[in-house]
Structures are given as structure tokens and as C-alpha cells.
């Protein structure tokens, strides 16, 4: 069983997938930093607030003995929109990568057709000529 697992783990496709997964996770971090550090502040200028902090209060909380507000419920649409932007950026880049890889792949040339043999009439004429001799 261990030998079978080793053979499975060492297959080229599995290693390619693992490398792709690690690179994808690292790329996601770059995109998240780009969205959080550049895109969100620019969009936040429109709303005059930090884009990630945009939220809608669904329920008011109560003040406890320590003076802290507890029990507030928020709909955090800013975080959701930031994650949607992250997803769209990653999806677009992956689309471009796949498109580039497909373009680089050599297009299969159609198999050359077998040379056309003599037609039935040609064969019959050949037989006729051979019989005449």
C-alpha cells in the first residue's frame, strides 16, 4: 500500500497540481494585498470611508456594565465586495493564463489523407489492357 501511494504521489500531474496550488495561494495573497491596499482605498474615497468597513446595522446592541456595546448585528457588505473584487481579479488572471497556455500549445495538424488510389474505371481499363496482351 505504501508503494502504491508513493507511485501515486510521484506522478507528474499530481506534482504539477501541488505546485499550481501553492502558486495560486501565493498569488491570492498578492491580489488580496492589491485589493486591500490600493483598490479599496480608491473606492473608499467615493463613500468617504474605508471600503472594508462599509456595513449596515441590522440590530442595535445593549450597553453592559463595563460600558461596552454588545449584541450589535451588522451586514458587512464592504468585506463581501472586497472579496468579490479579489475573486474577479484572480479569475481574470487565471483566464488569461489558460488562454495563453492554450495559444502556446501546438495546434494538431490534420493527418494527411492517404493518396487516392486508381478509380474503378482505371482498374478495369488496366485489367482489359493486360487481358489484351
GROMACS .gro file of C-alpha atoms in nm:
model
  133
    1UNK     CA    1   0.000   0.000   0.000
    2UNK     CA    2   0.286   0.237   0.081
    3UNK     CA    3   0.449   0.159  -0.254
    4UNK     CA    4   0.124   0.236  -0.439
    5UNK     CA    5   0.090   0.565  -0.252
    6UNK     CA    6   0.449   0.658  -0.341
    7UNK     CA    7   0.382   0.587  -0.710
    8UNK     CA    8   0.063   0.792  -0.694
    9UNK     CA    9   0.232   1.084  -0.519
   10UNK     CA   10   0.521   1.092  -0.765
   11UNK     CA   11   0.308   1.111  -1.077
   12UNK     CA   12   0.381   1.423  -1.277
   13UNK     CA   13   0.025   1.552  -1.277
   14UNK     CA   14  -0.006   1.544  -0.900
   15UNK     CA   15   0.316   1.738  -0.854
   16UNK     CA   16   0.203   1.991  -1.116
   17UNK     CA   17  -0.124   2.036  -0.929
   18UNK     CA   18   0.058   2.083  -0.597
   19UNK     CA   19   0.290   2.346  -0.745
   20UNK     CA   20  -0.008   2.521  -0.906
   21UNK     CA   21  -0.195   2.518  -0.576
   22UNK     CA   22   0.095   2.674  -0.385
   23UNK     CA   23   0.149   2.938  -0.654
   24UNK     CA   24  -0.225   3.011  -0.660
   25UNK     CA   25  -0.232   3.060  -0.283
   26UNK     CA   26   0.065   3.296  -0.304
   27UNK     CA   27  -0.097   3.484  -0.593
   28UNK     CA   28  -0.418   3.517  -0.393
   29UNK     CA   29  -0.221   3.688  -0.117
   30UNK     CA   30  -0.077   3.934  -0.368
   31UNK     CA   31  -0.424   4.006  -0.507
   32UNK     CA   32  -0.565   4.050  -0.155
   33UNK     CA   33  -0.289   4.297  -0.072
   34UNK     CA   34  -0.354   4.481  -0.401
   35UNK     CA   35  -0.727   4.499  -0.337
   36UNK     CA   36  -0.694   4.593   0.029
   37UNK     CA   37  -0.410   4.841  -0.017
   38UNK     CA   38  -0.492   5.003  -0.349
   39UNK     CA   39  -0.841   4.926  -0.481
   40UNK     CA   40  -1.034   4.950  -0.153
   41UNK     CA   41  -0.895   5.293  -0.054
   42UNK     CA   42  -0.971   5.430  -0.402
   43UNK     CA   43  -1.328   5.300  -0.390
   44UNK     CA   44  -1.350   5.415  -0.029
   45UNK     CA   45  -1.291   5.771  -0.149
   46UNK     CA   46  -1.629   5.752  -0.320
   47UNK     CA   47  -1.802   5.660   0.007
   48UNK     CA   48  -1.577   5.880   0.227
   49UNK     CA   49  -1.487   5.580   0.443
   50UNK     CA   50  -1.271   5.272   0.443
   51UNK     CA   51  -1.423   5.037   0.188
   52UNK     CA   52  -1.375   4.727   0.405
   53UNK     CA   53  -1.557   4.893   0.695
   54UNK     CA   54  -1.876   4.958   0.499
   55UNK     CA   55  -2.159   4.788   0.683
   56UNK     CA   56  -2.525   4.818   0.762
   57UNK     CA   57  -2.651   4.785   1.119
   58UNK     CA   58  -2.928   4.527   1.139
   59UNK     CA   59  -2.977   4.528   1.516
   60UNK     CA   60  -2.878   4.771   1.788
   61UNK     CA   61  -2.685   4.637   2.081
   62UNK     CA   62  -2.713   4.698   2.451
   63UNK     CA   63  -2.460   4.859   2.683
   64UNK     CA   64  -2.329   4.626   2.953
   65UNK     CA   65  -2.197   4.716   3.299
   66UNK     CA   66  -1.847   4.784   3.161
   67UNK     CA   67  -1.987   5.043   2.920
   68UNK     CA   68  -1.930   4.828   2.611
   69UNK     CA   69  -2.194   4.781   2.344
   70UNK     CA   70  -2.276   4.414   2.289
   71UNK     CA   71  -2.521   4.234   2.067
   72UNK     CA   72  -2.495   4.458   1.761
   73UNK     CA   73  -2.553   4.278   1.432
   74UNK     CA   74  -2.405   4.414   1.110
   75UNK     CA   75  -2.434   4.327   0.744
   76UNK     CA   76  -2.070   4.372   0.635
   77UNK     CA   77  -2.113   4.433   0.264
   78UNK     CA   78  -1.777   4.611   0.230
   79UNK     CA   79  -1.586   4.294   0.319
   80UNK     CA   80  -1.805   4.094   0.082
   81UNK     CA   81  -1.747   4.338  -0.204
   82UNK     CA   82  -1.372   4.333  -0.138
   83UNK     CA   83  -1.374   3.953  -0.162
   84UNK     CA   84  -1.578   3.968  -0.483
   85UNK     CA   85  -1.321   4.205  -0.634
   86UNK     CA   86  -1.042   3.967  -0.523
   87UNK     CA   87  -1.223   3.678  -0.690
   88UNK     CA   88  -1.278   3.868  -1.014
   89UNK     CA   89  -0.911   3.966  -1.036
   90UNK     CA   90  -0.793   3.609  -0.970
   91UNK     CA   91  -1.049   3.464  -1.215
   92UNK     CA   92  -0.945   3.710  -1.487
   93UNK     CA   93  -0.574   3.636  -1.443
   94UNK     CA   94  -0.639   3.259  -1.445
   95UNK     CA   95  -0.845   3.303  -1.762
   96UNK     CA   96  -0.556   3.489  -1.925
   97UNK     CA   97  -0.306   3.221  -1.815
   98UNK     CA   98  -0.520   2.938  -1.953
   99UNK     CA   99  -0.577   3.133  -2.274
  100UNK     CA  100  -0.200   3.188  -2.311
  101UNK     CA  101  -0.122   2.823  -2.246
  102UNK     CA  102  -0.381   2.711  -2.499
  103UNK     CA  103  -0.237   2.952  -2.755
  104UNK     CA  104   0.113   2.819  -2.696
  105UNK     CA  105   0.008   2.460  -2.745
  106UNK     CA  106   0.092   2.341  -3.089
  107UNK     CA  107  -0.218   2.301  -3.295
  108UNK     CA  108  -0.255   1.950  -3.423
  109UNK     CA  109  -0.213   1.934  -3.794
  110UNK     CA  110  -0.473   1.723  -3.970
  111UNK     CA  111  -0.343   1.383  -4.070
  112UNK     CA  112  -0.252   1.376  -4.436
  113UNK     CA  113  -0.504   1.191  -4.641
  114UNK     CA  114  -0.398   0.863  -4.789
  115UNK     CA  115  -0.312   0.902  -5.153
  116UNK     CA  116  -0.615   0.834  -5.361
  117UNK     CA  117  -0.577   0.508  -5.547
  118UNK     CA  118  -0.690   0.448  -5.903
  119UNK     CA  119  -1.061   0.462  -5.964
  120UNK     CA  120  -1.266   0.158  -6.058
  121UNK     CA  121  -1.261   0.261  -6.421
  122UNK     CA  122  -0.881   0.286  -6.419
  123UNK     CA  123  -0.850  -0.061  -6.266
  124UNK     CA  124  -1.090  -0.210  -6.518
  125UNK     CA  125  -0.900  -0.044  -6.803
  126UNK     CA  126  -0.573  -0.189  -6.666
  127UNK     CA  127  -0.725  -0.538  -6.646
  128UNK     CA  128  -0.859  -0.502  -7.001
  129UNK     CA  129  -0.518  -0.396  -7.130
  130UNK     CA  130  -0.350  -0.688  -6.951
  131UNK     CA  131  -0.601  -0.933  -7.097
  132UNK     CA  132  -0.537  -0.798  -7.448
  133UNK     CA  133  -0.172  -0.895  -7.422
   0.00000   0.00000   0.00000
